[in-house]
Coordinates of C-alpha atoms and ligand atoms in Angstrom, one line a residue:
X89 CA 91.2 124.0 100.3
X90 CA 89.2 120.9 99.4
X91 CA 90.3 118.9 96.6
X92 CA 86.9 116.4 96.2
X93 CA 83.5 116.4 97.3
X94 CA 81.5 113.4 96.8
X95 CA 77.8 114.2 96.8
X96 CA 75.1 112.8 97.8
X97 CA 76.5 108.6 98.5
X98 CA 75.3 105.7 101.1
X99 CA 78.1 105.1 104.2
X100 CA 77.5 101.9 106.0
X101 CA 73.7 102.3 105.0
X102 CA 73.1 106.0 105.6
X103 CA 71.9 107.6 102.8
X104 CA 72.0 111.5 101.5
X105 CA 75.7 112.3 102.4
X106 CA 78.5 114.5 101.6
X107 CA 82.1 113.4 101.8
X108 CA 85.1 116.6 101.8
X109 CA 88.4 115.3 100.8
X110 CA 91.9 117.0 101.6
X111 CA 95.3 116.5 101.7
X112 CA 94.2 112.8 100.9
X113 CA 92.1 112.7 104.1
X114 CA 88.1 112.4 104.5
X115 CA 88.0 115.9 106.3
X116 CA 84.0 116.1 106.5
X117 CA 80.9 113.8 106.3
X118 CA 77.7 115.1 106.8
X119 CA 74.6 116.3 104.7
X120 CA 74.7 118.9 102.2
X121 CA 77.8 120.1 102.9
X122 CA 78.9 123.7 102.3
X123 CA 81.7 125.1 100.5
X124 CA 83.9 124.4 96.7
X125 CA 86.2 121.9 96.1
X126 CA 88.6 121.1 93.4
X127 CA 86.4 118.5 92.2
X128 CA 82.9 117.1 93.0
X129 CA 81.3 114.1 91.8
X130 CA 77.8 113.3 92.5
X131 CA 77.4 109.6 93.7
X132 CA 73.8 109.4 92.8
X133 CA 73.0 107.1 95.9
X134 CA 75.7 105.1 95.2
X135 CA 77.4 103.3 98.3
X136 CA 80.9 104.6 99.4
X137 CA 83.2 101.6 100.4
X138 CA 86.3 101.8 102.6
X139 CA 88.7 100.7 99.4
X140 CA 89.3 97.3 99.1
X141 CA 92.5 95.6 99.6
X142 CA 94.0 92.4 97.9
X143 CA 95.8 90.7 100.8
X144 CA 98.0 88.4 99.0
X145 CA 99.0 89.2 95.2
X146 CA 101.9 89.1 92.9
X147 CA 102.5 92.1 90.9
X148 CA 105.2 91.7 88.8
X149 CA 104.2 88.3 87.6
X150 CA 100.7 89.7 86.9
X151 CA 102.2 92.7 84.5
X152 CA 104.2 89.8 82.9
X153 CA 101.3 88.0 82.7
X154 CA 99.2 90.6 81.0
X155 CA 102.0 91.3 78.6
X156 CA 102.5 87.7 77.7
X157 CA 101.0 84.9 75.5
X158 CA 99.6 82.2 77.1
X159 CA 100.0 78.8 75.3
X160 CA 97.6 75.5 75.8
X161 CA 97.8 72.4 74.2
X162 CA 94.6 73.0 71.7
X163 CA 96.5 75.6 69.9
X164 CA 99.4 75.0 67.6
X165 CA 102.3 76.5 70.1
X166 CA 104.6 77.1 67.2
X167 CA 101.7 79.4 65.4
X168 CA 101.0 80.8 68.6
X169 CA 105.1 82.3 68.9
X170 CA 105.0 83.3 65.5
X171 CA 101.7 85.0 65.4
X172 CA 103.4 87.3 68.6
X173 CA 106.5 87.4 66.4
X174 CA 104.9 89.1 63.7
X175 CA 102.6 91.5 66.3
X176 CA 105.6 92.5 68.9
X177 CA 108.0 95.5 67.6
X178 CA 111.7 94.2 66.5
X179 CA 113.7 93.6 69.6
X180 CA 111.0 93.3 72.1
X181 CA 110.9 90.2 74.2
X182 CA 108.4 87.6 73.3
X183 CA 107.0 86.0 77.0
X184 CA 105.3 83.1 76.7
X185 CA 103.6 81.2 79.6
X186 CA 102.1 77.7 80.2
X187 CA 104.6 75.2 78.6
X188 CA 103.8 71.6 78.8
X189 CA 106.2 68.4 77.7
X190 CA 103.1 66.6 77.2
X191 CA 102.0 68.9 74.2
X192 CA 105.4 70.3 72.8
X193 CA 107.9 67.9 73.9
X194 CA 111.2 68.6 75.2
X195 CA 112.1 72.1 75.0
X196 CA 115.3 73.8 74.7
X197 CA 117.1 77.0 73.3
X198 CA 117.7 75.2 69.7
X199 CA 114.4 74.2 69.4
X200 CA 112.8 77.3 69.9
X201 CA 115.8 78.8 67.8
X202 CA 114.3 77.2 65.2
X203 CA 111.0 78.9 65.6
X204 CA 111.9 82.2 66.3
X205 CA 115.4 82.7 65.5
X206 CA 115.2 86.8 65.3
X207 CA 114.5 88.0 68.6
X208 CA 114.6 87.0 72.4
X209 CA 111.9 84.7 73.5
X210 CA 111.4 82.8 77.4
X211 CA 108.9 80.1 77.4
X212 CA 107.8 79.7 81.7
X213 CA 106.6 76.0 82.0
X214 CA 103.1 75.9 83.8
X215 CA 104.5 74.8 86.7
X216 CA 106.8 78.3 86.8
X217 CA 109.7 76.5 88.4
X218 CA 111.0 76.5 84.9
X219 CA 112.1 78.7 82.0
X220 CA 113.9 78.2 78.7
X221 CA 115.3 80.6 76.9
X222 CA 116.6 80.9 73.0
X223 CA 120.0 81.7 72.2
X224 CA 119.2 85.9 71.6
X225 CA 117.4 86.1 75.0
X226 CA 120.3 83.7 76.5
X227 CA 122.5 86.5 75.0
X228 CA 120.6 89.5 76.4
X229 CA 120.7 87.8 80.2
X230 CA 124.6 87.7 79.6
X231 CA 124.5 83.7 80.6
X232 CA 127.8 82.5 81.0
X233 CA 130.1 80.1 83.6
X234 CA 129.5 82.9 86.2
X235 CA 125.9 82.6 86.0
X236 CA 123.6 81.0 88.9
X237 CA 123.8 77.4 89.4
X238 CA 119.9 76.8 88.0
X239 CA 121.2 78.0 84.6
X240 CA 121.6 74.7 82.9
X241 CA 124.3 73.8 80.9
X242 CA 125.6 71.0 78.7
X243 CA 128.2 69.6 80.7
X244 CA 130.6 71.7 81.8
X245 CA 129.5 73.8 78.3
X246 CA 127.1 76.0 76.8
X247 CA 123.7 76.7 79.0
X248 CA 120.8 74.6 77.2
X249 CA 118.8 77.8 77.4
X250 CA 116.8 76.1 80.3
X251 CA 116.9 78.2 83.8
X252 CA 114.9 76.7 87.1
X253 CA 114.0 78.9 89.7
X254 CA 116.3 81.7 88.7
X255 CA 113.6 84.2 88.8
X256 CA 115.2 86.9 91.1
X257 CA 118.6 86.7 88.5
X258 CA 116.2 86.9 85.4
X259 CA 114.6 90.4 87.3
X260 CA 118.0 91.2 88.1
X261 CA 119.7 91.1 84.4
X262 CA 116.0 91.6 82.5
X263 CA 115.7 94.9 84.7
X264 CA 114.9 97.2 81.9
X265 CA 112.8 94.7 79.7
X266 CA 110.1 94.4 82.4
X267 CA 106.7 94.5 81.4
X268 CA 105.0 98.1 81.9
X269 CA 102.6 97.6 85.4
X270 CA 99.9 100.0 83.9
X271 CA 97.8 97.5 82.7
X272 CA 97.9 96.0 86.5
X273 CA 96.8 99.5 87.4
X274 CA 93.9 99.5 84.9
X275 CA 92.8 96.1 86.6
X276 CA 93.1 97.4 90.1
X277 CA 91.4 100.9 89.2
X278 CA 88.6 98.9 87.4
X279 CA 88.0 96.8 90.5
X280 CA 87.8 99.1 93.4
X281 CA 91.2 98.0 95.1
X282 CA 93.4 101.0 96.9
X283 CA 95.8 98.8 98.2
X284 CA 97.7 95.6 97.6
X285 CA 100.0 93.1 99.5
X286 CA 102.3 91.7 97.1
X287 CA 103.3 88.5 98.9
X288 CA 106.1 87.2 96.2
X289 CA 109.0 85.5 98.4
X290 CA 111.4 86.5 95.9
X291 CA 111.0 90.1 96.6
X292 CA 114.5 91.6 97.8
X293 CA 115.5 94.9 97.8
X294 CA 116.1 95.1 93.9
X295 CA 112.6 94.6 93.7
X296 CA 111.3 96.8 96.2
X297 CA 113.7 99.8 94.3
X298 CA 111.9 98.7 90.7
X299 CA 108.4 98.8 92.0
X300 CA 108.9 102.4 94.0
X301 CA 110.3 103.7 90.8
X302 CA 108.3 101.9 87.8
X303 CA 105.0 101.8 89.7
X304 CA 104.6 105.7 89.6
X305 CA 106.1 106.3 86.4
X306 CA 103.3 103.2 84.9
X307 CA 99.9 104.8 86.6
X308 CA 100.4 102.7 89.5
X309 CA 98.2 105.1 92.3
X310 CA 97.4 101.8 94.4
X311 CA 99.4 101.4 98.1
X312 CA 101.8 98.7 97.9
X313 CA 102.5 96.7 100.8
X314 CA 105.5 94.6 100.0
X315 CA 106.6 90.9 101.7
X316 CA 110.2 90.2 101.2
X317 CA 112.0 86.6 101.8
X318 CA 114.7 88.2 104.1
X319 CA 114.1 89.6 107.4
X320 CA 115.5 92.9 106.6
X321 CA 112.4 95.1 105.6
X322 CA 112.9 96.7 101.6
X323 CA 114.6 100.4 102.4
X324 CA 113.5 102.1 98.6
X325 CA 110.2 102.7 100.7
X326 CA 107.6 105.9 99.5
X327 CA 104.3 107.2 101.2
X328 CA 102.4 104.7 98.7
X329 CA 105.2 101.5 99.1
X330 CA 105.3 100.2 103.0
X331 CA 107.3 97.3 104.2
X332 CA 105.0 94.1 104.4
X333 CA 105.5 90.9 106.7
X334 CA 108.8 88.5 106.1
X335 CA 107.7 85.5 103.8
X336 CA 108.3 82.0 104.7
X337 CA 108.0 79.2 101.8
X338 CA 107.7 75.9 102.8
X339 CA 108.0 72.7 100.9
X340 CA 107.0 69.2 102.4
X341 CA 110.4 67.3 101.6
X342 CA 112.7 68.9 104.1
X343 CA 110.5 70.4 106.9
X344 CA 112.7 68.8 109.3
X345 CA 112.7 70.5 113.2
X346 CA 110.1 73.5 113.6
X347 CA 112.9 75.3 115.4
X348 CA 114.6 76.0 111.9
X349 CA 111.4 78.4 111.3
X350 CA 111.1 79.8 114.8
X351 CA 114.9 81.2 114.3
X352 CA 113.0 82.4 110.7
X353 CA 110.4 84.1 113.2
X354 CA 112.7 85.4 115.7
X355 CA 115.2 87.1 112.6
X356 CA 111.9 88.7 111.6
X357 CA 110.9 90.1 114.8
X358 CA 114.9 91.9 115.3
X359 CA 113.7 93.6 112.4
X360 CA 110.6 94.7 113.4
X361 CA 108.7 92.7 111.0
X362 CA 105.1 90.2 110.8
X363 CA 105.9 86.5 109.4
X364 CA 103.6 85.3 106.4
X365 CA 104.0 81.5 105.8
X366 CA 103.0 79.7 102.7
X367 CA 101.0 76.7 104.1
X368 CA 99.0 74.6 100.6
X369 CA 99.4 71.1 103.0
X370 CA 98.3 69.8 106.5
X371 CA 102.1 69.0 107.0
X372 CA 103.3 72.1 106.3
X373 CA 100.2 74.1 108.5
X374 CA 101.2 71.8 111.5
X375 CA 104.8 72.3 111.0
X376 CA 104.3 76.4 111.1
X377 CA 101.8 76.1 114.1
X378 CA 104.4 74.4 116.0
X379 CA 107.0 77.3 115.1
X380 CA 104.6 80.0 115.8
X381 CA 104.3 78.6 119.1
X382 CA 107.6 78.2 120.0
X383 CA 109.1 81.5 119.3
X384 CA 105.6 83.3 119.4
X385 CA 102.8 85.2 117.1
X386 CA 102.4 89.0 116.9
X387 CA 98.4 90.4 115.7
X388 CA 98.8 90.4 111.6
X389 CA 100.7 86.8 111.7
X390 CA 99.5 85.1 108.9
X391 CA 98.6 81.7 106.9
X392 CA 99.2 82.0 103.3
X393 CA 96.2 79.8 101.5
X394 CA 95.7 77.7 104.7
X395 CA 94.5 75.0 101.4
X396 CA 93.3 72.3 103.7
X397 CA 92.0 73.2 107.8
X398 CA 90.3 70.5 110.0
X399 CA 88.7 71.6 112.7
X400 CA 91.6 70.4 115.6
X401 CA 94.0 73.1 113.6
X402 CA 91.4 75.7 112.9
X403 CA 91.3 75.9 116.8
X404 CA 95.2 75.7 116.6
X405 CA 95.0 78.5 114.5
X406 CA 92.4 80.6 116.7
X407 CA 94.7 80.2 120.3
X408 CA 97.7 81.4 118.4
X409 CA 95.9 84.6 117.2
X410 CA 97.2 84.0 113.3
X411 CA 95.2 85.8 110.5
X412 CA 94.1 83.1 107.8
X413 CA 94.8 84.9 104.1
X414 CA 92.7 83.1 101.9
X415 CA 91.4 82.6 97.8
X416 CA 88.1 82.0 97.8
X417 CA 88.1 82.1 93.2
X418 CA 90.0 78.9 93.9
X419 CA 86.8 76.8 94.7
X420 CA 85.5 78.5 91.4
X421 CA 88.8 78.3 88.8
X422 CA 90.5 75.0 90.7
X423 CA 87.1 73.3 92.3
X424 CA 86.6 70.8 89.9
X425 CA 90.3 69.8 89.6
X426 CA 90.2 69.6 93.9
X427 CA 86.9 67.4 93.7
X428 CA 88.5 64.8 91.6
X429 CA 91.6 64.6 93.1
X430 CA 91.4 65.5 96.5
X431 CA 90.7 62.6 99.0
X432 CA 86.6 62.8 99.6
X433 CA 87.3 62.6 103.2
X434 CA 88.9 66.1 103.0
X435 CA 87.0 68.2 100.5
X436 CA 85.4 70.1 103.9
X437 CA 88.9 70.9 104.5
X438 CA 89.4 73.0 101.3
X439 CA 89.8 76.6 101.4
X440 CA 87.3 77.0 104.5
X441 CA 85.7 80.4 105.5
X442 CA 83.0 79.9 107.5
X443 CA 84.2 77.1 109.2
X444 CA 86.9 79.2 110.3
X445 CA 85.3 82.1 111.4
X446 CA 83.2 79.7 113.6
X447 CA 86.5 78.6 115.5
X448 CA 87.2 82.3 115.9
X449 CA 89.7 82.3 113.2
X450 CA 90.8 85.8 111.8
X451 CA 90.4 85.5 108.3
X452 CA 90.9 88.0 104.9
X453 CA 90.8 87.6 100.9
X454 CA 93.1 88.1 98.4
X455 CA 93.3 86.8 94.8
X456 CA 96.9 85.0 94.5
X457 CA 96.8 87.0 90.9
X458 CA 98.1 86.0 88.5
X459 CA 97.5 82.3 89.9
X460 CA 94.0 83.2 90.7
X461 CA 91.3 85.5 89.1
X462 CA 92.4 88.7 89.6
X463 CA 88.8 90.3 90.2
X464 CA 88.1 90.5 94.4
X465 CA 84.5 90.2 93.2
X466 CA 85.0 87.4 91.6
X467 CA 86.5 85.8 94.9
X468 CA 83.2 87.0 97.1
X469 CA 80.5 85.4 94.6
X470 CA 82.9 82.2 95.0
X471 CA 83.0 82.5 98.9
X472 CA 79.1 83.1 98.4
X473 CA 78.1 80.1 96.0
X474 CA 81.2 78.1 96.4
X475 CA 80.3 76.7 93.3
X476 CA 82.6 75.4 90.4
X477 CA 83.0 76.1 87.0
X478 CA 81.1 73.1 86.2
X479 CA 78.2 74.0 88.4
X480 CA 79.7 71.5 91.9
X481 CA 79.6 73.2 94.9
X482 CA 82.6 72.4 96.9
X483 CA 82.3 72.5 100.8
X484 CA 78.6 74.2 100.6
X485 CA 78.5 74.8 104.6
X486 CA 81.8 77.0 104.2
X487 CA 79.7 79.4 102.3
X488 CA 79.7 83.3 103.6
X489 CA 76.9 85.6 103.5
X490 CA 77.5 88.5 101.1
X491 CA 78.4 91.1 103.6
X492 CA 80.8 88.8 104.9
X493 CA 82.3 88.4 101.9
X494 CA 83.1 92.1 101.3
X495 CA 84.2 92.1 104.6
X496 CA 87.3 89.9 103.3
X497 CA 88.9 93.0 101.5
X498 CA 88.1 95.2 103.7
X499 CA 90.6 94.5 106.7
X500 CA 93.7 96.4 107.7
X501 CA 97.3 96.2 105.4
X502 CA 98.9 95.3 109.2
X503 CA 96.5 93.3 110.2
X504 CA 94.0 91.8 107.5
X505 CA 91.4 89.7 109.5
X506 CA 90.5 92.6 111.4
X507 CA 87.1 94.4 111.8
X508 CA 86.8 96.2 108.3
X509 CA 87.8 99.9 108.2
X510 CA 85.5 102.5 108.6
X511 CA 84.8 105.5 106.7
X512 CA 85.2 108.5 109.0
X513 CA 86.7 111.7 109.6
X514 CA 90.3 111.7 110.1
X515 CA 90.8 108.5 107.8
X516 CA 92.8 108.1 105.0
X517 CA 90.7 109.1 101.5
X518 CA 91.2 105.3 100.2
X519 CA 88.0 104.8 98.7
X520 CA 85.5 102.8 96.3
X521 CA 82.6 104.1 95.1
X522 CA 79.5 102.0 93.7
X523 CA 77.1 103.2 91.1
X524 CA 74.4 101.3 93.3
X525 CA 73.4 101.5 96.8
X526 CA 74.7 98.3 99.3
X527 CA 71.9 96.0 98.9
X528 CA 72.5 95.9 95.2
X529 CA 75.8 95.8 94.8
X530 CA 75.7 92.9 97.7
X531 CA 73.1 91.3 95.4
X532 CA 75.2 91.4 92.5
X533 CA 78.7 91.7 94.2
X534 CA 80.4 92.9 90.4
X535 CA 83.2 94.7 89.5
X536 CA 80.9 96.5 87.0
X537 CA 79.7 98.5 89.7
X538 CA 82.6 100.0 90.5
X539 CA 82.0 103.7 89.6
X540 CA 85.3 105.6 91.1
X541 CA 88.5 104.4 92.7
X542 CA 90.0 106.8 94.9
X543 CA 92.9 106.7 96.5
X544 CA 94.8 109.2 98.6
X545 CA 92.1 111.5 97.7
X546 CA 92.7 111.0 94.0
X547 CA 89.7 109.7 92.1
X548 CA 89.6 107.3 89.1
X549 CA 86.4 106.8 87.6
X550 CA 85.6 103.7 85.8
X551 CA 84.8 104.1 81.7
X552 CA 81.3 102.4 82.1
X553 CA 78.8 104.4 83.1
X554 CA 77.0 104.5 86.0
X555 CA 73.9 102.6 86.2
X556 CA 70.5 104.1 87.5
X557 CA 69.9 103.1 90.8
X558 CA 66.0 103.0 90.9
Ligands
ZN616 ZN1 101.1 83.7 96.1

């Protein structure tokens, strides 16, 4: 039985096809095909895109951050807590993000006591290495003398309701307060994406066994490829959650001897398991080159951000085979910020592309969400313009041609800087379709063209409506 047609769309420039879907496989391309499915929908000469894939996210914090308020320093943040007071149910946690000492001060659980006494709030500072909590929500975590050592307290007394980098014990304790993830599926759905890496180092098995289970039960139909910080792969594992490469942080104070991360590399490989390193610095990205060479790379090795490339590590890069996982909406969100305080000498170094693919290096896209613009088109009109918000363009020769920039989020789960997936017989049904044929949408390259998400043979069309195509 076929569960979908999808009549009359554009593959890789041909126009006038059919596509029969079953069992979540494309089972038949071809032109007016015979037979009934399920389901058709007519494409209208829209292009039909392999689906595209986000190489680098972070889904819980982006269903935190979509459930949150966000507080800046032109607002009153003491209006801004008790507007969401009044809003939010009784009980419900009230999340804030974006906390600054430089417009509220010093902040601590009495302080925001006296705001919102009622109900548990957690303020993240904009940094994220920081949280403070009031006294209800230091309640609800059960903080006591037992809790982790980044739970400050007063002495040897009560905590001060401020928590640094505790965010795998807050996930832990806040398990069944976690923000709902259907609003990240919404996003996704709306955008064309079938699969995700969710590259967040403090992913452990508790995480991996909250995503399997919450992701279904909150709309969640994407495919979920998950990094961890351990070398031990995540074991709560389901035909749409695979196990992802080991992620390695690093931090300039305290690099020390590359060997440390080649035993890293070689813990990953007795498990079977890809390395993904966070590289933002030239120190760090020569530090990690030396490790990958030491204890060796595997195809799908990868370079979180790779921030700031010249062209001696770029070739670096290239001999070792390692897959460069870019943000090209940084140049757009952060450009202005890098131009002012980025040494002039290195502003060609920032977030290359082109560049890179010129020194043969394997390179994909990915958003960073919710550090980063979540929308993937967003990130290709970036790595197309490379232009600011102010209207600078950062690094103009690192610009990519359109098709190019597609290209980014089209690459393998395993193996993301590789030739893009095709859509043929046999494949899996992971697919995005356009309300506009190729040369359009890569003249426009936005998300409002999206017409249908599918994935797994499961379709999810978009609430705009398509858009004539003449
Ligand atoms: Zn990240």
């Amino acid at each position: 039985v076929t569960d979908l047609i999808l009549r009359d769309v554009e593959v890789a420039g041909v126009t006038g096809l059919d596509i029969a879907i079953a069992g979540g496989i494309i089972r038949a391309i071809g032109r007016r095909l015979d037979g009934k499915a399920t389901q058709e929908i007519d494409g209208a000469g829209g292009a039909l895109l392999p689906g595209l894939i986000d190489h680098h996210i972070h889904l819980l914090a982006l269903a935190a951050e979509l459930d949150s308020i966000v507080l800046a320093p032109e607002r009153s943040w003491v209006a801004c807590l008790q507007d969401a007071d009044r809003r939010l149910p009784s009980g419900r946690w009230l999340r804030a993000t974006g906390y600054h000492e430089s417009f509220m001060g010093a902040l601590d659980r009495h302080r925001l006591d006296a705001v919102i006494p009622g109900r548990p709030v957690r303020v993240q500072h904009s940094t994220g290495a920081l949280w403070v909590l009031n006294s209800e929500a230091l309640e609800r975590v059960g903080a006591n003398e037992h809790s982790p050592a980044g739970v400050e307290r007063a002495g040897a007394g009560a905590p001060t309701g401020k928590v640094f980098r505790e965010d795998a014990w807050l996930r832990r304790t806040l398990r069944a307060d976690y923000p709902s993830l259907a609003q990240v599926a919404a996003l996704l759905d709306g955008y064309g994406i079938t699969g995700v890496t969710d590259a967040s180092v403090t992913n452990d098995q508790a995480a991996a066994a909250l995503l399997a289970e919450r992701g279904p039960r909150d709309g969640l139909r994407q495919r979920v490829y998950l990094m961890t910080g351990d070398p031990e792969a995540p074991v709560s594992t389901t035909p749409l959650l695979g196990a992802g490469p080991m992620k390695i942080m690093l931090d300039d104070e305290g690099l020390g001897d590359p060997a440390v991360m080649a035993t890293k590399i070689r813990d990953a490989r007795a498990h079977r398991r890809r390395v993904a390193v966070h590289c933002v610095t030239t120190a760090q990205l020569a530090y990690a080159l030396a490790a990958f060479a030491e204890a060796g790379t595997l195809a799908g090795d990868r370079i979180e951000h790779g921030s700031l490339i010249d062209d001696a590590m770029a070739d670096g890069i290239a001999k070792l085979g390692l897959t460069v996982v870019s943000q090209p909406a940084f140049v757009a969100q952060r450009g202005d910020r890098y131009l002012a305080e980025v040494d002039p000498a290195e502003h060609g170094h920032l977030y290359r592309l082109a560049g890179l693919k010129a020194h043969d290096v394997a390179l994909a896209g990915s958003s960073d969400a919710p550090y980063g613009p979540a929308d993937p088109w967003a990130g290709m009109r970036a790595a197309v313009t490379r232009r600011t918000v102010s209207g600078a363009v950062l690094a103009g020769d690192e610009r990519l041609n359109p098709r190019e920039a597609l290209d980014l989020y089209l690459g393998h789960f395993a193996n993301p800087g590789s030739r893009p997936r095709r859509i043929e017989v046999g494949e899996p049904a992971d697919l995005c379709l356009m309300s506009a044929p190729l040369r359009i949408v890569l003249g426009e390259l936005r998300s409002e063209l999206v017409r249908a998400t599918i994935v797994a043979g499961r379709p999810s069309m978009s609430p705009s409506p398509p858009r004539t195509t003449a």
